[in-house]
Every structure is written in structure tokens, then in C-alpha cells.
Amino acid sequence: MSESEEELPGSDEEWREILSDEEYRILRESGTEPRFSSDLIDVEGEGVFTCAGCGTELFDSDRKFESETGWPSFWDVYQEGNVETRADNSHGMQRTEVVCAECGGHLGHVFDDGPEPTGKRYCINGAALDFESE
């Protein structure tokens, strides 16, 4: 469940009021957290990973896998349309950025080296996520 657009912050100042410094750096400035720094890497319970910025449901725990990359990884999204992708040519690399479709927050990147059935690896910053256990 996500907040409606009229409830989303409209300015950087408003985002800074509701997000921690780390969440703001990642979600609003496209930052990356250090490898293996997120407690969400080891989450094994059933539940849904939501956007730390707006609460949109992004990834289901049933689609999480251990990629050994240092970030929470998923082989598919929770629901089609809840995340968007766009080209990211920063840092001299060609990657595909993953953002929350509701608030536009930077989540991480998606790669084509994941497990079946999708072959995708959504490599997501833990600070961009909250976990809601079932």
C-alpha cells in the first residue's frame, strides 16, 4: 500500500524532514550504501519490502535470494508497475537504475545475472527499503 501523490513531499526540505540522512542520500540523491551494511540482507521471514520513502510495496520475501554481492537481491518485483527502470550511464558504466514508481526514489540497479525464472537480479539498497513481516 502506498501513499497517494498528494501526500508525498513536494520539496527537498520536506523529504529531509521525513527521511534519515542515509535514506535521503540514497533515495533522493541516487547514493549507494556500503556493501554488507544492511540488516535486510539477512531477512528470512515472510513479508513485503516497501519503499522507505513512500511505503509502496516493491519486493516480496519469496522473491529474495542470496546473491553474495552485499546488497538485498530479488529475482522479481512485487507487482508490475511499482518500480520503474531507466538507463544509468554514471561512473563510466552502463547500468539499469531501479526507482520507485510512486515517489521516484532511487532503489538500486537491475542486472541480467539473476536466478530463474526471470534471470534478473534486482540489487537494492537496504536503506531504501522497509520490511513489513506477515
Short mmCIF file of N, CA, C and O in Angstrom, two decimals:
data_model
loop_
_atom_site.label_atom_id
_atom_site.label_comp_id
_atom_site.label_asym_id
_atom_site.label_seq_id
_atom_site.Cartn_x
_atom_site.Cartn_y
_atom_site.Cartn_z
N MET A 1 0.85 -1.17 0.00
CA MET A 1 0.00 0.00 0.00
C MET A 1 0.89 1.24 0.00
O MET A 1 1.86 1.32 0.72
N SER A 2 0.58 2.21 -0.82
CA SER A 2 1.39 3.42 -0.89
C SER A 2 0.54 4.65 -0.59
O SER A 2 -0.68 4.62 -0.68
N GLU A 3 1.22 5.71 -0.26
CA GLU A 3 0.53 6.97 -0.02
C GLU A 3 0.14 7.57 -1.37
O GLU A 3 0.79 7.34 -2.37
N SER A 4 -0.91 8.36 -1.41
CA SER A 4 -1.29 9.00 -2.66
C SER A 4 -0.31 10.13 -2.96
O SER A 4 0.38 10.62 -2.08
N GLU A 5 -0.27 10.52 -4.23
CA GLU A 5 0.70 11.52 -4.64
C GLU A 5 0.56 12.83 -3.88
O GLU A 5 1.54 13.49 -3.58
N GLU A 6 -0.68 13.23 -3.53
CA GLU A 6 -0.85 14.49 -2.82
C GLU A 6 -0.26 14.43 -1.41
O GLU A 6 -0.04 15.46 -0.79
N GLU A 7 0.01 13.24 -0.89
CA GLU A 7 0.61 13.10 0.43
C GLU A 7 2.13 13.08 0.37
O GLU A 7 2.79 13.18 1.40
N LEU A 8 2.71 12.92 -0.81
CA LEU A 8 4.16 12.87 -0.94
C LEU A 8 4.77 14.25 -0.76
O LEU A 8 4.17 15.25 -1.16
N PRO A 9 5.94 14.32 -0.15
CA PRO A 9 6.62 15.61 -0.01
C PRO A 9 6.82 16.26 -1.38
O PRO A 9 7.08 15.58 -2.38
N GLY A 10 6.72 17.57 -1.40
CA GLY A 10 6.86 18.29 -2.65
C GLY A 10 8.20 18.98 -2.82
O GLY A 10 8.52 19.46 -3.90
N SER A 11 8.99 19.03 -1.76
CA SER A 11 10.27 19.73 -1.84
C SER A 11 11.36 18.90 -1.16
O SER A 11 11.09 17.99 -0.37
N ASP A 12 12.61 19.23 -1.48
CA ASP A 12 13.74 18.57 -0.83
C ASP A 12 13.69 18.76 0.69
O ASP A 12 14.00 17.85 1.44
N GLU A 13 13.29 19.94 1.11
CA GLU A 13 13.20 20.22 2.55
C GLU A 13 12.21 19.28 3.23
O GLU A 13 12.49 18.75 4.31
N GLU A 14 11.08 19.05 2.60
CA GLU A 14 10.08 18.13 3.17
C GLU A 14 10.61 16.70 3.19
O GLU A 14 10.38 15.97 4.16
N TRP A 15 11.32 16.28 2.14
CA TRP A 15 11.92 14.94 2.12
C TRP A 15 12.93 14.80 3.26
O TRP A 15 12.99 13.78 3.93
N ARG A 16 13.72 15.82 3.47
CA ARG A 16 14.73 15.78 4.54
C ARG A 16 14.10 15.64 5.92
O ARG A 16 14.69 15.07 6.82
N GLU A 17 12.89 16.16 6.07
CA GLU A 17 12.19 16.08 7.36
C GLU A 17 11.70 14.66 7.66
O GLU A 17 11.64 14.26 8.82
N ILE A 18 11.36 13.88 6.63
CA ILE A 18 10.80 12.55 6.88
C ILE A 18 11.80 11.41 6.71
O ILE A 18 11.56 10.31 7.21
N LEU A 19 12.91 11.67 6.03
CA LEU A 19 13.91 10.62 5.80
C LEU A 19 15.13 10.83 6.68
O LEU A 19 15.49 11.97 6.98
N SER A 20 15.78 9.74 7.04
CA SER A 20 17.08 9.86 7.72
C SER A 20 18.09 10.39 6.71
O SER A 20 17.83 10.40 5.50
N ASP A 21 19.25 10.83 7.18
CA ASP A 21 20.28 11.33 6.26
C ASP A 21 20.67 10.26 5.24
O ASP A 21 20.83 10.56 4.05
N GLU A 22 20.82 9.01 5.69
CA GLU A 22 21.20 7.92 4.79
C GLU A 22 20.09 7.62 3.78
O GLU A 22 20.35 7.44 2.59
N GLU A 23 18.84 7.58 4.23
CA GLU A 23 17.72 7.36 3.31
C GLU A 23 17.65 8.48 2.27
O GLU A 23 17.45 8.22 1.09
N TYR A 24 17.84 9.71 2.72
CA TYR A 24 17.79 10.84 1.79
C TYR A 24 18.90 10.73 0.76
O TYR A 24 18.67 10.90 -0.44
N ARG A 25 20.12 10.42 1.20
CA ARG A 25 21.26 10.31 0.29
C ARG A 25 21.02 9.25 -0.78
O ARG A 25 21.34 9.45 -1.96
N ILE A 26 20.42 8.15 -0.40
CA ILE A 26 20.17 7.07 -1.35
C ILE A 26 18.94 7.34 -2.21
O ILE A 26 19.01 7.34 -3.43
N LEU A 27 17.81 7.58 -1.57
CA LEU A 27 16.55 7.74 -2.31
C LEU A 27 16.49 9.00 -3.16
O LEU A 27 15.99 8.99 -4.28
N ARG A 28 16.97 10.12 -2.64
CA ARG A 28 16.81 11.39 -3.34
C ARG A 28 18.05 11.83 -4.12
O ARG A 28 17.97 12.64 -5.03
N GLU A 29 19.24 11.30 -3.74
CA GLU A 29 20.49 11.69 -4.41
C GLU A 29 21.15 10.54 -5.13
O GLU A 29 22.31 10.65 -5.55
N SER A 30 20.46 9.42 -5.29
CA SER A 30 20.96 8.23 -6.01
C SER A 30 22.26 7.69 -5.43
O SER A 30 23.14 7.25 -6.16
N GLY A 31 22.36 7.71 -4.12
CA GLY A 31 23.55 7.18 -3.45
C GLY A 31 23.53 5.66 -3.37
O GLY A 31 22.58 5.00 -3.76
N THR A 32 24.62 5.12 -2.83
CA THR A 32 24.76 3.68 -2.62
C THR A 32 25.30 3.45 -1.22
O THR A 32 26.26 4.11 -0.81
N GLU A 33 24.69 2.53 -0.50
CA GLU A 33 25.19 2.20 0.84
C GLU A 33 26.38 1.26 0.71
O GLU A 33 26.54 0.57 -0.30
N PRO A 34 27.24 1.22 1.73
CA PRO A 34 28.38 0.29 1.70
C PRO A 34 27.90 -1.17 1.63
O PRO A 34 26.86 -1.52 2.19
N ARG A 35 28.66 -1.99 0.93
CA ARG A 35 28.35 -3.42 0.83
C ARG A 35 28.25 -4.04 2.22
O ARG A 35 29.00 -3.69 3.12
N PHE A 36 27.33 -4.97 2.37
CA PHE A 36 27.10 -5.74 3.59
C PHE A 36 26.75 -4.88 4.81
O PHE A 36 26.90 -5.33 5.93
N SER A 37 26.26 -3.65 4.59
CA SER A 37 25.92 -2.77 5.71
C SER A 37 24.44 -2.87 6.12
O SER A 37 24.07 -2.42 7.19
N SER A 38 23.60 -3.47 5.29
CA SER A 38 22.16 -3.51 5.56
C SER A 38 21.76 -4.75 6.35
O SER A 38 22.16 -5.87 6.02
N ASP A 39 20.93 -4.53 7.37
CA ASP A 39 20.35 -5.64 8.12
C ASP A 39 19.37 -6.44 7.27
O ASP A 39 19.05 -7.58 7.60
N LEU A 40 18.89 -5.85 6.18
CA LEU A 40 17.89 -6.52 5.35
C LEU A 40 18.49 -7.62 4.46
O LEU A 40 17.73 -8.39 3.86
N ILE A 41 19.79 -7.71 4.38
CA ILE A 41 20.41 -8.79 3.60
C ILE A 41 20.02 -10.14 4.19
O ILE A 41 19.75 -11.09 3.46
N ASP A 42 19.96 -10.22 5.50
CA ASP A 42 19.72 -11.49 6.19
C ASP A 42 18.27 -11.75 6.57
O ASP A 42 17.99 -12.73 7.24
N VAL A 43 17.34 -10.90 6.16
CA VAL A 43 15.92 -11.12 6.48
C VAL A 43 15.46 -12.40 5.80
O VAL A 43 15.63 -12.57 4.60
N GLU A 44 14.91 -13.31 6.60
CA GLU A 44 14.45 -14.58 6.05
C GLU A 44 12.96 -14.82 6.26
O GLU A 44 12.41 -15.77 5.72
N GLY A 45 12.29 -13.99 7.04
CA GLY A 45 10.87 -14.17 7.29
C GLY A 45 10.02 -13.80 6.08
O GLY A 45 10.51 -13.22 5.12
N GLU A 46 8.74 -14.16 6.17
CA GLU A 46 7.81 -13.81 5.10
C GLU A 46 7.31 -12.40 5.28
O GLU A 46 7.04 -11.97 6.40
N GLY A 47 7.21 -11.69 4.18
CA GLY A 47 6.72 -10.32 4.23
C GLY A 47 6.99 -9.59 2.94
O GLY A 47 7.34 -10.18 1.92
N VAL A 48 6.83 -8.28 3.01
CA VAL A 48 6.98 -7.42 1.84
C VAL A 48 7.98 -6.31 2.15
O VAL A 48 7.94 -5.70 3.21
N PHE A 49 8.85 -6.05 1.19
CA PHE A 49 9.79 -4.94 1.27
C PHE A 49 9.14 -3.75 0.60
O PHE A 49 8.71 -3.83 -0.56
N THR A 50 9.04 -2.64 1.34
CA THR A 50 8.37 -1.44 0.84
C THR A 50 9.38 -0.30 0.69
O THR A 50 10.46 -0.33 1.26
N CYS A 51 8.99 0.72 -0.06
CA CYS A 51 9.83 1.90 -0.25
C CYS A 51 9.90 2.67 1.07
O CYS A 51 8.87 2.99 1.66
N ALA A 52 11.11 2.97 1.51
CA ALA A 52 11.30 3.74 2.75
C ALA A 52 10.82 5.18 2.59
O ALA A 52 10.60 5.86 3.58
N GLY A 53 10.63 5.62 1.37
CA GLY A 53 10.17 6.99 1.14
C GLY A 53 8.67 7.15 1.14
O GLY A 53 8.15 8.13 1.66
N CYS A 54 7.96 6.16 0.57
CA CYS A 54 6.52 6.35 0.42
C CYS A 54 5.68 5.14 0.81
O CYS A 54 4.45 5.23 0.83
N GLY A 55 6.29 4.00 1.08
CA GLY A 55 5.54 2.84 1.51
C GLY A 55 5.04 1.93 0.40
O GLY A 55 4.37 0.94 0.67
N THR A 56 5.35 2.23 -0.84
CA THR A 56 4.92 1.38 -1.95
C THR A 56 5.52 -0.02 -1.81
O THR A 56 6.69 -0.16 -1.51
N GLU A 57 4.71 -1.05 -2.05
CA GLU A 57 5.19 -2.43 -1.99
C GLU A 57 6.06 -2.71 -3.21
O GLU A 57 5.61 -2.58 -4.35
N LEU A 58 7.33 -3.09 -2.95
CA LEU A 58 8.29 -3.23 -4.04
C LEU A 58 8.72 -4.67 -4.31
O LEU A 58 8.80 -5.09 -5.46
N PHE A 59 9.03 -5.42 -3.25
CA PHE A 59 9.56 -6.78 -3.40
C PHE A 59 8.97 -7.70 -2.34
O PHE A 59 8.82 -7.30 -1.20
N ASP A 60 8.67 -8.93 -2.72
CA ASP A 60 8.16 -9.94 -1.80
C ASP A 60 9.32 -10.79 -1.29
O ASP A 60 10.26 -11.08 -2.05
N SER A 61 9.26 -11.19 -0.03
CA SER A 61 10.34 -12.01 0.54
C SER A 61 10.51 -13.33 -0.20
O SER A 61 11.60 -13.90 -0.21
N ASP A 62 9.45 -13.84 -0.83
CA ASP A 62 9.54 -15.08 -1.59
C ASP A 62 10.40 -14.94 -2.84
O ASP A 62 10.80 -15.94 -3.44
N ARG A 63 10.70 -13.71 -3.24
CA ARG A 63 11.50 -13.46 -4.44
C ARG A 63 12.90 -12.97 -4.10
O ARG A 63 13.65 -12.57 -4.97
N LYS A 64 13.25 -13.02 -2.83
CA LYS A 64 14.57 -12.60 -2.37
C LYS A 64 15.52 -13.79 -2.46
O LYS A 64 15.12 -14.93 -2.25
N PHE A 65 16.78 -13.52 -2.79
CA PHE A 65 17.79 -14.58 -2.82
C PHE A 65 19.13 -14.03 -2.37
O PHE A 65 19.36 -12.83 -2.37
N GLU A 66 20.02 -14.92 -1.97
CA GLU A 66 21.36 -14.53 -1.53
C GLU A 66 22.27 -14.44 -2.75
O GLU A 66 22.62 -15.45 -3.34
N SER A 67 22.63 -13.23 -3.11
CA SER A 67 23.47 -13.01 -4.28
C SER A 67 24.95 -12.90 -3.92
O SER A 67 25.79 -12.90 -4.81
N GLU A 68 25.23 -12.76 -2.63
CA GLU A 68 26.60 -12.58 -2.14
C GLU A 68 27.28 -11.33 -2.71
O GLU A 68 28.49 -11.26 -2.79
N THR A 69 26.46 -10.33 -3.08
CA THR A 69 27.00 -9.08 -3.60
C THR A 69 27.14 -8.01 -2.52
O THR A 69 27.83 -7.03 -2.72
N GLY A 70 26.42 -8.19 -1.39
CA GLY A 70 26.47 -7.21 -0.32
C GLY A 70 25.25 -6.34 -0.21
O GLY A 70 25.20 -5.44 0.64
N TRP A 71 24.25 -6.57 -1.06
CA TRP A 71 23.00 -5.82 -1.01
C TRP A 71 21.83 -6.79 -1.10
O TRP A 71 21.95 -7.87 -1.71
N PRO A 72 20.68 -6.43 -0.53
CA PRO A 72 19.49 -7.27 -0.71
C PRO A 72 19.21 -7.46 -2.21
O PRO A 72 19.25 -6.49 -2.97
N SER A 73 18.93 -8.70 -2.60
CA SER A 73 18.71 -9.01 -4.02
C SER A 73 17.42 -9.79 -4.21
O SER A 73 17.07 -10.65 -3.40
N PHE A 74 16.75 -9.51 -5.31
CA PHE A 74 15.46 -10.11 -5.63
C PHE A 74 15.44 -10.52 -7.10
O PHE A 74 16.03 -9.84 -7.93
N TRP A 75 14.72 -11.60 -7.42
CA TRP A 75 14.65 -12.04 -8.82
C TRP A 75 13.44 -11.47 -9.55
O TRP A 75 13.32 -11.61 -10.77
N ASP A 76 12.55 -10.79 -8.84
CA ASP A 76 11.41 -10.14 -9.49
C ASP A 76 10.81 -9.11 -8.54
O ASP A 76 11.06 -9.14 -7.34
N VAL A 77 9.98 -8.23 -9.08
CA VAL A 77 9.32 -7.19 -8.30
C VAL A 77 8.04 -7.73 -7.67
O VAL A 77 7.53 -8.78 -8.07
N TYR A 78 7.53 -7.02 -6.69
CA TYR A 78 6.29 -7.41 -6.01
C TYR A 78 5.12 -7.38 -6.98
O TYR A 78 4.33 -8.31 -7.05
N GLN A 79 5.00 -6.26 -7.70
CA GLN A 79 3.89 -6.09 -8.64
C GLN A 79 4.36 -5.23 -9.80
O GLN A 79 5.01 -4.20 -9.60
N GLU A 80 4.03 -5.65 -11.00
CA GLU A 80 4.36 -4.89 -12.20
C GLU A 80 3.85 -3.46 -12.05
O GLU A 80 2.73 -3.23 -11.61
N GLY A 81 4.69 -2.49 -12.36
CA GLY A 81 4.30 -1.09 -12.28
C GLY A 81 4.69 -0.39 -10.99
O GLY A 81 4.61 0.83 -10.92
N ASN A 82 5.11 -1.14 -9.97
CA ASN A 82 5.51 -0.49 -8.71
C ASN A 82 6.94 0.03 -8.75
O ASN A 82 7.31 0.87 -7.94
N VAL A 83 7.74 -0.50 -9.67
CA VAL A 83 9.09 0.03 -9.89
C VAL A 83 9.24 0.38 -11.37
O VAL A 83 8.54 -0.15 -12.22
N GLU A 84 10.12 1.32 -11.62
CA GLU A 84 10.44 1.70 -12.99
C GLU A 84 11.94 1.58 -13.17
O GLU A 84 12.70 1.60 -12.20
N THR A 85 12.36 1.45 -14.41
CA THR A 85 13.79 1.38 -14.71
C THR A 85 14.15 2.47 -15.71
O THR A 85 13.29 2.95 -16.46
N ARG A 86 15.41 2.86 -15.66
CA ARG A 86 15.91 3.84 -16.62
C ARG A 86 17.41 3.65 -16.79
O ARG A 86 18.07 3.09 -15.91
N ALA A 87 17.92 4.11 -17.90
CA ALA A 87 19.35 3.98 -18.19
C ALA A 87 20.15 4.82 -17.20
O ALA A 87 19.76 5.92 -16.85
N ASP A 88 21.26 4.25 -16.75
CA ASP A 88 22.19 4.94 -15.84
C ASP A 88 23.59 4.77 -16.40
O ASP A 88 24.14 3.67 -16.38
N ASN A 89 24.15 5.84 -16.93
CA ASN A 89 25.48 5.81 -17.52
C ASN A 89 26.52 6.51 -16.64
O ASN A 89 27.57 6.93 -17.12
N SER A 90 26.23 6.62 -15.35
CA SER A 90 27.15 7.29 -14.43
C SER A 90 28.34 6.39 -14.10
O SER A 90 28.30 5.18 -14.31
N HIS A 91 29.38 6.99 -13.59
CA HIS A 91 30.58 6.28 -13.14
C HIS A 91 31.24 5.46 -14.25
O HIS A 91 31.87 4.43 -13.97
N GLY A 92 31.06 5.87 -15.50
CA GLY A 92 31.69 5.19 -16.62
C GLY A 92 31.14 3.80 -16.90
O GLY A 92 31.79 2.99 -17.54
N MET A 93 29.93 3.51 -16.41
CA MET A 93 29.30 2.21 -16.62
C MET A 93 27.94 2.37 -17.26
O MET A 93 27.31 3.42 -17.14
N GLN A 94 27.48 1.32 -17.94
CA GLN A 94 26.12 1.29 -18.47
C GLN A 94 25.33 0.31 -17.61
O GLN A 94 25.59 -0.89 -17.64
N ARG A 95 24.39 0.86 -16.83
CA ARG A 95 23.57 0.04 -15.94
C ARG A 95 22.12 0.45 -16.10
O ARG A 95 21.81 1.44 -16.75
N THR A 96 21.24 -0.33 -15.47
CA THR A 96 19.82 -0.01 -15.46
C THR A 96 19.42 0.30 -14.03
O THR A 96 19.47 -0.56 -13.15
N GLU A 97 19.05 1.56 -13.80
CA GLU A 97 18.64 2.01 -12.47
C GLU A 97 17.21 1.57 -12.19
O GLU A 97 16.36 1.54 -13.08
N VAL A 98 16.94 1.25 -10.92
CA VAL A 98 15.59 0.89 -10.46
C VAL A 98 15.13 2.01 -9.53
O VAL A 98 15.85 2.39 -8.60
N VAL A 99 13.92 2.54 -9.80
CA VAL A 99 13.35 3.59 -8.96
C VAL A 99 11.93 3.22 -8.57
O VAL A 99 11.26 2.45 -9.25
N CYS A 100 11.48 3.76 -7.45
CA CYS A 100 10.09 3.58 -7.01
C CYS A 100 9.19 4.35 -7.97
O CYS A 100 9.40 5.54 -8.22
N ALA A 101 8.18 3.68 -8.51
CA ALA A 101 7.27 4.32 -9.46
C ALA A 101 6.40 5.38 -8.80
O ALA A 101 5.95 6.31 -9.47
N GLU A 102 6.19 5.27 -7.50
CA GLU A 102 5.32 6.22 -6.79
C GLU A 102 6.03 7.53 -6.46
O GLU A 102 5.54 8.61 -6.75
N CYS A 103 7.22 7.45 -5.85
CA CYS A 103 7.89 8.67 -5.39
C CYS A 103 9.17 8.99 -6.18
O CYS A 103 9.77 10.03 -5.96
N GLY A 104 9.59 8.11 -7.07
CA GLY A 104 10.78 8.35 -7.88
C GLY A 104 12.08 8.12 -7.14
O GLY A 104 13.15 8.43 -7.65
N GLY A 105 12.01 7.55 -5.93
CA GLY A 105 13.22 7.31 -5.14
C GLY A 105 14.12 6.27 -5.77
O GLY A 105 13.66 5.24 -6.27
N HIS A 106 15.43 6.54 -5.74
CA HIS A 106 16.44 5.60 -6.24
C HIS A 106 16.49 4.39 -5.31
O HIS A 106 16.62 4.54 -4.09
N LEU A 107 16.40 3.20 -5.90
CA LEU A 107 16.44 1.96 -5.11
C LEU A 107 17.75 1.21 -5.31
O LEU A 107 18.30 0.66 -4.36
N GLY A 108 18.23 1.16 -6.52
CA GLY A 108 19.44 0.41 -6.85
C GLY A 108 19.50 0.17 -8.34
O GLY A 108 19.12 1.05 -9.12
N HIS A 109 19.94 -1.03 -8.73
CA HIS A 109 20.08 -1.37 -10.15
C HIS A 109 19.60 -2.80 -10.38
O HIS A 109 19.55 -3.61 -9.46
N VAL A 110 19.27 -3.11 -11.64
CA VAL A 110 18.88 -4.47 -12.02
C VAL A 110 19.87 -4.98 -13.06
O VAL A 110 20.30 -4.24 -13.95
N PHE A 111 20.24 -6.25 -12.91
CA PHE A 111 21.22 -6.89 -13.78
C PHE A 111 20.63 -8.19 -14.34
O PHE A 111 19.70 -8.75 -13.77
N ASP A 112 21.20 -8.67 -15.44
CA ASP A 112 20.72 -9.89 -16.09
C ASP A 112 21.52 -11.12 -15.68
O ASP A 112 21.75 -12.01 -16.49
N ASP A 113 21.91 -11.18 -14.42
CA ASP A 113 22.69 -12.34 -13.94
C ASP A 113 22.04 -13.01 -12.73
O ASP A 113 22.71 -13.62 -11.91
N GLY A 114 20.73 -12.92 -12.64
CA GLY A 114 20.00 -13.50 -11.52
C GLY A 114 19.51 -14.91 -11.81
O GLY A 114 19.72 -15.44 -12.91
N PRO A 115 18.84 -15.51 -10.84
CA PRO A 115 18.35 -16.88 -10.99
C PRO A 115 17.08 -16.96 -11.84
O PRO A 115 16.43 -15.95 -12.10
N GLU A 116 16.76 -18.16 -12.25
CA GLU A 116 15.48 -18.41 -12.92
C GLU A 116 14.35 -18.23 -11.91
O GLU A 116 14.60 -18.39 -10.72
N PRO A 117 13.17 -17.87 -12.27
CA PRO A 117 12.67 -17.91 -13.64
C PRO A 117 12.89 -16.64 -14.45
O PRO A 117 12.64 -16.64 -15.64
N THR A 118 13.35 -15.54 -13.84
CA THR A 118 13.47 -14.28 -14.59
C THR A 118 14.88 -14.01 -15.12
O THR A 118 15.04 -13.28 -16.09
N GLY A 119 15.89 -14.55 -14.45
CA GLY A 119 17.27 -14.24 -14.82
C GLY A 119 17.69 -12.85 -14.39
O GLY A 119 18.76 -12.38 -14.74
N LYS A 120 16.85 -12.18 -13.59
CA LYS A 120 17.14 -10.82 -13.14
C LYS A 120 17.69 -10.82 -11.72
O LYS A 120 17.37 -11.68 -10.91
N ARG A 121 18.52 -9.82 -11.44
CA ARG A 121 19.00 -9.58 -10.07
C ARG A 121 18.75 -8.11 -9.76
O ARG A 121 19.48 -7.23 -10.22
N TYR A 122 17.70 -7.85 -9.01
CA TYR A 122 17.43 -6.51 -8.53
C TYR A 122 18.30 -6.31 -7.31
O TYR A 122 18.05 -6.88 -6.26
N CYS A 123 19.34 -5.52 -7.46
CA CYS A 123 20.34 -5.27 -6.41
C CYS A 123 19.95 -3.94 -5.76
O CYS A 123 20.14 -2.87 -6.35
N ILE A 124 19.39 -4.02 -4.54
CA ILE A 124 18.68 -2.88 -3.95
C ILE A 124 19.35 -2.42 -2.65
O ILE A 124 19.72 -3.25 -1.81
N ASN A 125 19.47 -1.13 -2.47
CA ASN A 125 19.99 -0.57 -1.22
C ASN A 125 19.02 -0.86 -0.09
O ASN A 125 17.83 -0.51 -0.18
N GLY A 126 19.50 -1.46 0.98
CA GLY A 126 18.64 -1.75 2.12
C GLY A 126 18.07 -0.50 2.76
O GLY A 126 16.94 -0.51 3.27
N ALA A 127 18.81 0.61 2.73
CA ALA A 127 18.32 1.85 3.32
C ALA A 127 17.14 2.44 2.53
O ALA A 127 16.43 3.30 3.05
N ALA A 128 16.92 1.96 1.31
CA ALA A 128 15.79 2.43 0.51
C ALA A 128 14.53 1.63 0.81
O ALA A 128 13.46 1.92 0.27
N LEU A 129 14.68 0.59 1.67
CA LEU A 129 13.58 -0.33 1.94
C LEU A 129 13.19 -0.36 3.41
O LEU A 129 14.02 -0.13 4.28
N ASP A 130 11.95 -0.71 3.66
CA ASP A 130 11.45 -1.12 4.96
C ASP A 130 10.92 -2.53 4.77
O ASP A 130 10.49 -2.89 3.66
N PHE A 131 10.92 -3.34 5.83
CA PHE A 131 10.39 -4.70 5.73
C PHE A 131 9.17 -4.82 6.62
O PHE A 131 9.23 -4.48 7.81
N GLU A 132 8.06 -5.27 6.05
CA GLU A 132 6.83 -5.49 6.78
C GLU A 132 6.58 -6.99 6.82
O GLU A 132 6.22 -7.58 5.80
N SER A 133 6.79 -7.61 7.99
CA SER A 133 6.60 -9.05 8.08
C SER A 133 5.11 -9.38 8.12
O SER A 133 4.29 -8.58 8.56
N GLU A 134 4.80 -10.59 7.63
CA GLU A 134 3.39 -11.03 7.59
C GLU A 134 2.99 -11.62 8.92
O GLU A 134 3.76 -12.12 9.67
#
